[in-house]
GROMACS .gro file of C-alpha atoms in nm:
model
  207
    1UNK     CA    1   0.521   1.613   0.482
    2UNK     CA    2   0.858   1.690   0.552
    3UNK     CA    3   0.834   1.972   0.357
    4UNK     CA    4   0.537   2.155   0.588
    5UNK     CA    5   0.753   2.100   0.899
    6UNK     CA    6   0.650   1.727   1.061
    7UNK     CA    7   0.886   1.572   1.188
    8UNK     CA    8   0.939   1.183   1.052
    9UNK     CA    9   1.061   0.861   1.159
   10UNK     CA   10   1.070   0.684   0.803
   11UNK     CA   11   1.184   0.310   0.843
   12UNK     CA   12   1.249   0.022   0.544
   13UNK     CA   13   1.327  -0.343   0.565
   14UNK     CA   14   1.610  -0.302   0.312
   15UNK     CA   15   1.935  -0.131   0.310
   16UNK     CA   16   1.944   0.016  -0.071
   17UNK     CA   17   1.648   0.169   0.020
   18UNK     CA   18   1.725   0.342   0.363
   19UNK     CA   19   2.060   0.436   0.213
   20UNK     CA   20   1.823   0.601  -0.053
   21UNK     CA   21   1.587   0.803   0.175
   22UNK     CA   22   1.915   0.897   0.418
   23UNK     CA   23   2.078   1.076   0.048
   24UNK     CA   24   1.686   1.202  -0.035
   25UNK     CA   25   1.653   1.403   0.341
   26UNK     CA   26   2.021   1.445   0.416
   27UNK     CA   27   1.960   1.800   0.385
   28UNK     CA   28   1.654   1.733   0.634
   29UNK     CA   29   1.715   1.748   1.053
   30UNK     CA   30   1.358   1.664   1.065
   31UNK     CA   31   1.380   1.314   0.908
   32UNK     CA   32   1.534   1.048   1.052
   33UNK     CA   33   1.557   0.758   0.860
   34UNK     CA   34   1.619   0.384   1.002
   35UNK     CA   35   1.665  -0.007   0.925
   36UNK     CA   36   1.411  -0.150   1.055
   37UNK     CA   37   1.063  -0.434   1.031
   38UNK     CA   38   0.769  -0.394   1.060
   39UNK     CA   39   0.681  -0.643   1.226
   40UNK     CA   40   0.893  -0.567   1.567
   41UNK     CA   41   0.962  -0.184   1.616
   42UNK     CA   42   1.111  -0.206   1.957
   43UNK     CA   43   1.282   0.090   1.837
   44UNK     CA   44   0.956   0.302   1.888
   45UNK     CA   45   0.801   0.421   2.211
   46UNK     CA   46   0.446   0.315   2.261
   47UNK     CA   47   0.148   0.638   2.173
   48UNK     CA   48   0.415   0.853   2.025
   49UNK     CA   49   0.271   0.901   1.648
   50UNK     CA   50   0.013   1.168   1.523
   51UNK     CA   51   0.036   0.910   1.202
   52UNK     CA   52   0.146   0.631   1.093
   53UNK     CA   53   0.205   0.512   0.697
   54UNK     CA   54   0.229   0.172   0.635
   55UNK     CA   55   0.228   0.172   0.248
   56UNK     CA   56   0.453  -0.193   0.184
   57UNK     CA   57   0.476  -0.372   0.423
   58UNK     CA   58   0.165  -0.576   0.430
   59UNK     CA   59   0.187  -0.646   0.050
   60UNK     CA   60   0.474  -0.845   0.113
   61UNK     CA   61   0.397  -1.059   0.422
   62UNK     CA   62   0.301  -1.379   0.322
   63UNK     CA   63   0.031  -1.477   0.632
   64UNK     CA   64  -0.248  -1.347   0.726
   65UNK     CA   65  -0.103  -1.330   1.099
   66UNK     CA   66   0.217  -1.173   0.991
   67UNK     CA   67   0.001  -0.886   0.821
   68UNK     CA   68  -0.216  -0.868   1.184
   69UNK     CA   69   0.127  -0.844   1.405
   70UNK     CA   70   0.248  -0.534   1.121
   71UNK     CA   71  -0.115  -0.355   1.192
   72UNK     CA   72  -0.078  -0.411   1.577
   73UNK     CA   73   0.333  -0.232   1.562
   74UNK     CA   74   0.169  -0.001   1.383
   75UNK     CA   75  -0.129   0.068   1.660
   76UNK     CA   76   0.109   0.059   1.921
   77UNK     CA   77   0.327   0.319   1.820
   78UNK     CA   78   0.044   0.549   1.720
   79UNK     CA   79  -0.107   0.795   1.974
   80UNK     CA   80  -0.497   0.774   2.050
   81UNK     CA   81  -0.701   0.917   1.750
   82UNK     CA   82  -0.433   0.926   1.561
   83UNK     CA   83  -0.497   0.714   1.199
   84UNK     CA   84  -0.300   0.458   1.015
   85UNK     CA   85  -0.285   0.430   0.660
   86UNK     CA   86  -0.255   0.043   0.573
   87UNK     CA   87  -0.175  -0.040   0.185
   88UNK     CA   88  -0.287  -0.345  -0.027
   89UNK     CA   89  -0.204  -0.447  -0.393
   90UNK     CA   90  -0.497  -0.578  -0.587
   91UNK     CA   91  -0.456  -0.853  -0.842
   92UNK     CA   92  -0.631  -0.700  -1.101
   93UNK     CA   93  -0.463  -0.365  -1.213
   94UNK     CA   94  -0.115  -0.559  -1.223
   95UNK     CA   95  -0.283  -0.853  -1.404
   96UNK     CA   96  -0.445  -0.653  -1.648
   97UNK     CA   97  -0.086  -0.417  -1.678
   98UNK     CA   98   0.199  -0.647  -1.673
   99UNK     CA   99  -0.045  -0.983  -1.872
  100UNK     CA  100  -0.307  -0.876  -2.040
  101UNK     CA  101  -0.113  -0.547  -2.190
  102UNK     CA  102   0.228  -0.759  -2.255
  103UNK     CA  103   0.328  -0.886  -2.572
  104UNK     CA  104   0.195  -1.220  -2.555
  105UNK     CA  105  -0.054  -1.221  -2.251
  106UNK     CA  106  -0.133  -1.625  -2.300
  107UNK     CA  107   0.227  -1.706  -2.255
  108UNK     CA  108   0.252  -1.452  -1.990
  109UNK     CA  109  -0.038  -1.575  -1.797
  110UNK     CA  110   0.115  -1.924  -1.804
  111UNK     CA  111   0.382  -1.793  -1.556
  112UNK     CA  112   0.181  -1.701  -1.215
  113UNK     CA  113  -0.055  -1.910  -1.039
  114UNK     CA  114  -0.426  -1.855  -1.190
  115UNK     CA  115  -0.735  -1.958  -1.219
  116UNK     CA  116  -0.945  -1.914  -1.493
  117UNK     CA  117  -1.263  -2.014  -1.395
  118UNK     CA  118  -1.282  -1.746  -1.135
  119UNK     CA  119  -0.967  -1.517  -1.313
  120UNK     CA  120  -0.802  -1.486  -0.955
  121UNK     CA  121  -0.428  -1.502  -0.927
  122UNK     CA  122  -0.293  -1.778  -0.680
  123UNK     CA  123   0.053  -1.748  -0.676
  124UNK     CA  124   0.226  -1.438  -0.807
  125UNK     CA  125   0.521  -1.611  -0.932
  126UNK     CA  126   0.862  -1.451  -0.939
  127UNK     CA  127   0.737  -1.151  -0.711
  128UNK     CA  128   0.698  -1.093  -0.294
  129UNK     CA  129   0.433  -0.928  -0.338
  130UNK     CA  130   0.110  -1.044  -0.222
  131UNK     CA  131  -0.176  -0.972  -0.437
  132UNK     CA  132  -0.522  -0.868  -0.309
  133UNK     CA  133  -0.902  -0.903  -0.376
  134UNK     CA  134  -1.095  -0.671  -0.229
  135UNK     CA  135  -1.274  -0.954  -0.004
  136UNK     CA  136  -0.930  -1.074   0.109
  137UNK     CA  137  -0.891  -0.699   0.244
  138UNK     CA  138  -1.240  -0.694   0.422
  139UNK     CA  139  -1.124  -1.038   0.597
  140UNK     CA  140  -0.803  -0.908   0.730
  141UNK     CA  141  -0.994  -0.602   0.840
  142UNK     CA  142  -1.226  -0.785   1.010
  143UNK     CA  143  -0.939  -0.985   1.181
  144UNK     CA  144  -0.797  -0.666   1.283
  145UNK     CA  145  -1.076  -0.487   1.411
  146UNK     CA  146  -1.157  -0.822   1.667
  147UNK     CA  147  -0.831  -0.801   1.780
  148UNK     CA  148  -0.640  -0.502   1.808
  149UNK     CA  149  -0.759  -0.156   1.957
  150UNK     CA  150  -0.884   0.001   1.599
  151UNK     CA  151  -1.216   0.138   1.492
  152UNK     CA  152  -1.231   0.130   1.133
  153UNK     CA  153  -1.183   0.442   0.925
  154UNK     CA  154  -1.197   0.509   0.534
  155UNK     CA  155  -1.085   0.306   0.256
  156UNK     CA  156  -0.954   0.485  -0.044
  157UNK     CA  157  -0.834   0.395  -0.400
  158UNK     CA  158  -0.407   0.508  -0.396
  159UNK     CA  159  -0.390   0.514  -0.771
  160UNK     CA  160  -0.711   0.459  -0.955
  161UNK     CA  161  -0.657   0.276  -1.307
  162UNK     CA  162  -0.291   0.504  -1.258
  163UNK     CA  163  -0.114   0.211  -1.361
  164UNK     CA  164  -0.273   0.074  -1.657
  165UNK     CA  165  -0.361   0.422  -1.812
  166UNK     CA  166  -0.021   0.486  -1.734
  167UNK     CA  167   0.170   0.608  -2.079
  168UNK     CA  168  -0.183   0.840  -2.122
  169UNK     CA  169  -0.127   0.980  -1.760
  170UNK     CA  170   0.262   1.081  -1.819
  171UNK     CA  171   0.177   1.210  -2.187
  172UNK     CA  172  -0.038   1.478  -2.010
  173UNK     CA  173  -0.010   1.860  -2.010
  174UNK     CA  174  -0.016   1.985  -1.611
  175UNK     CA  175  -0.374   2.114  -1.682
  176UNK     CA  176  -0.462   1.804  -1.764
  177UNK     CA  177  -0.253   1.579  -1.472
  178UNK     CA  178  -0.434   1.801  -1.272
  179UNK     CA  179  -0.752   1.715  -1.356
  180UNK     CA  180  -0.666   1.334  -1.393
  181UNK     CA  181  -0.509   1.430  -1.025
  182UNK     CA  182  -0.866   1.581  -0.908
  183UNK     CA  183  -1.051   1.292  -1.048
  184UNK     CA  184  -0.876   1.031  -0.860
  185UNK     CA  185  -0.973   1.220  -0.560
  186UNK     CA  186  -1.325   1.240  -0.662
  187UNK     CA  187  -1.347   0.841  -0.690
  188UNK     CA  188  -1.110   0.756  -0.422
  189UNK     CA  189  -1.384   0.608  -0.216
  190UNK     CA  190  -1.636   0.512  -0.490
  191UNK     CA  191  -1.652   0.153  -0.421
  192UNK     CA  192  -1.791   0.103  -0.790
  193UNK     CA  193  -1.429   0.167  -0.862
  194UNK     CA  194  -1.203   0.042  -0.543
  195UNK     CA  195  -1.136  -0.274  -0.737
  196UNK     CA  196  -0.974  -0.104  -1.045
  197UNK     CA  197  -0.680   0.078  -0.869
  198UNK     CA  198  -0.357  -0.081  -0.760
  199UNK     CA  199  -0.388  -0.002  -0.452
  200UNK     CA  200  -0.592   0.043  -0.207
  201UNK     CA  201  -0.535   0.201   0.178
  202UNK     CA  202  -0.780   0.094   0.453
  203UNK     CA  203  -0.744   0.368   0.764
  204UNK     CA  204  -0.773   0.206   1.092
  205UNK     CA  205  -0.822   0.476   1.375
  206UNK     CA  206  -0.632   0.397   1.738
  207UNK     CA  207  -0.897   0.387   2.032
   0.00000   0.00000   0.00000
């Protein structure tokens, strides 16, 4: 984006990664880069963004009224019309990834919170971030759209099975990325498939 003109407040919660994106754009005058939560951005004039990205921050806020207060920053800063991207991580690309594709997934499996019976992850031991279902999503969303001054917008796959394909997906010629690349887009919405990605962004839309 950065690259067609826009100019971009980018913000992170920690400082290895701000002093990152500050060496990344350094070359940029139309990035500024900041410390910063996203849960208070006092920082940030109210209906001042054509957009607003909010691709971590959720994932790693433990409550379901942290994740709320994040959406509503996020609405207040944007101008009217103007969409927010929110991003989830669902528990079952990373469980199938990083346990059932490991070494020894039964030992593995032993180490995070999870139930069997209904093969959903509890407790994602070890890691901040929160993992998803697809339901918990539609709950918060809910939540959000009785409470803050949102219509809802799309919902879209990120990644698609990306992650767990992943060796097959960076053995590709460009040709073929580029397919891979045009069939993600495709099946971004197909909700068939929603549940396979890693993650997944729900676009509120500012009234």
């Amino acid at each position: 984006m950065a690259e067609e003109g826009f100019y971009i407040d980018a913000i992170d919660l920690h400082p290895d990664n701000v002093a990152r994106m500050k060496e990344l754009f350094k070359d940029k005058s139309n990035v500024s880069v900041k410390l910063g939560n996203a849960l208070d951005l006092h920082d940030f004039s109210n209906d001042v963004y054509d957009l607003v990205l909010e691709l971590g921050p959720i994932y790693h806020l433990e409550s379901i009224e942290q994740r709320v207060k994040a959406i509503k920053e996020a609405a207040r800063v944007a101008k009217k019309g103007a969409p927010i991207f929110v991003s989830f991580v669902l528990q079952d690309a990373p469980l199938i990834e990083y346990i059932f594709q490991s070494e020894n997934p039964a030992e593995e499996i032993n180490e995070i919170g999870y139930e069997r019976d209904t093969a959903l992850v509890t407790d994602n031991t070890g890691s901040s971030i929160q993992l998803h279902t697809i339901s918990a999503i539609d709950e918060l969303t809910d939540k959000v759209l009785e409470t803050l001054p949102v219509s809802k917008g799309p919902r879209f796959a990120q990644d698609g099975l990306s992650q767990v394909i992943r060796e097959s997906v960076n053995n590709m010629s460009e040709a073929s990325y580029n397919e891979w690349i045009q069939y993600l887009i495709a099946t971004a919405e197909r909700a068939d498939l929603m549940g396979y990605s890693n993650h997944v962004v729900q676009i509120f839309i500012k009234n």
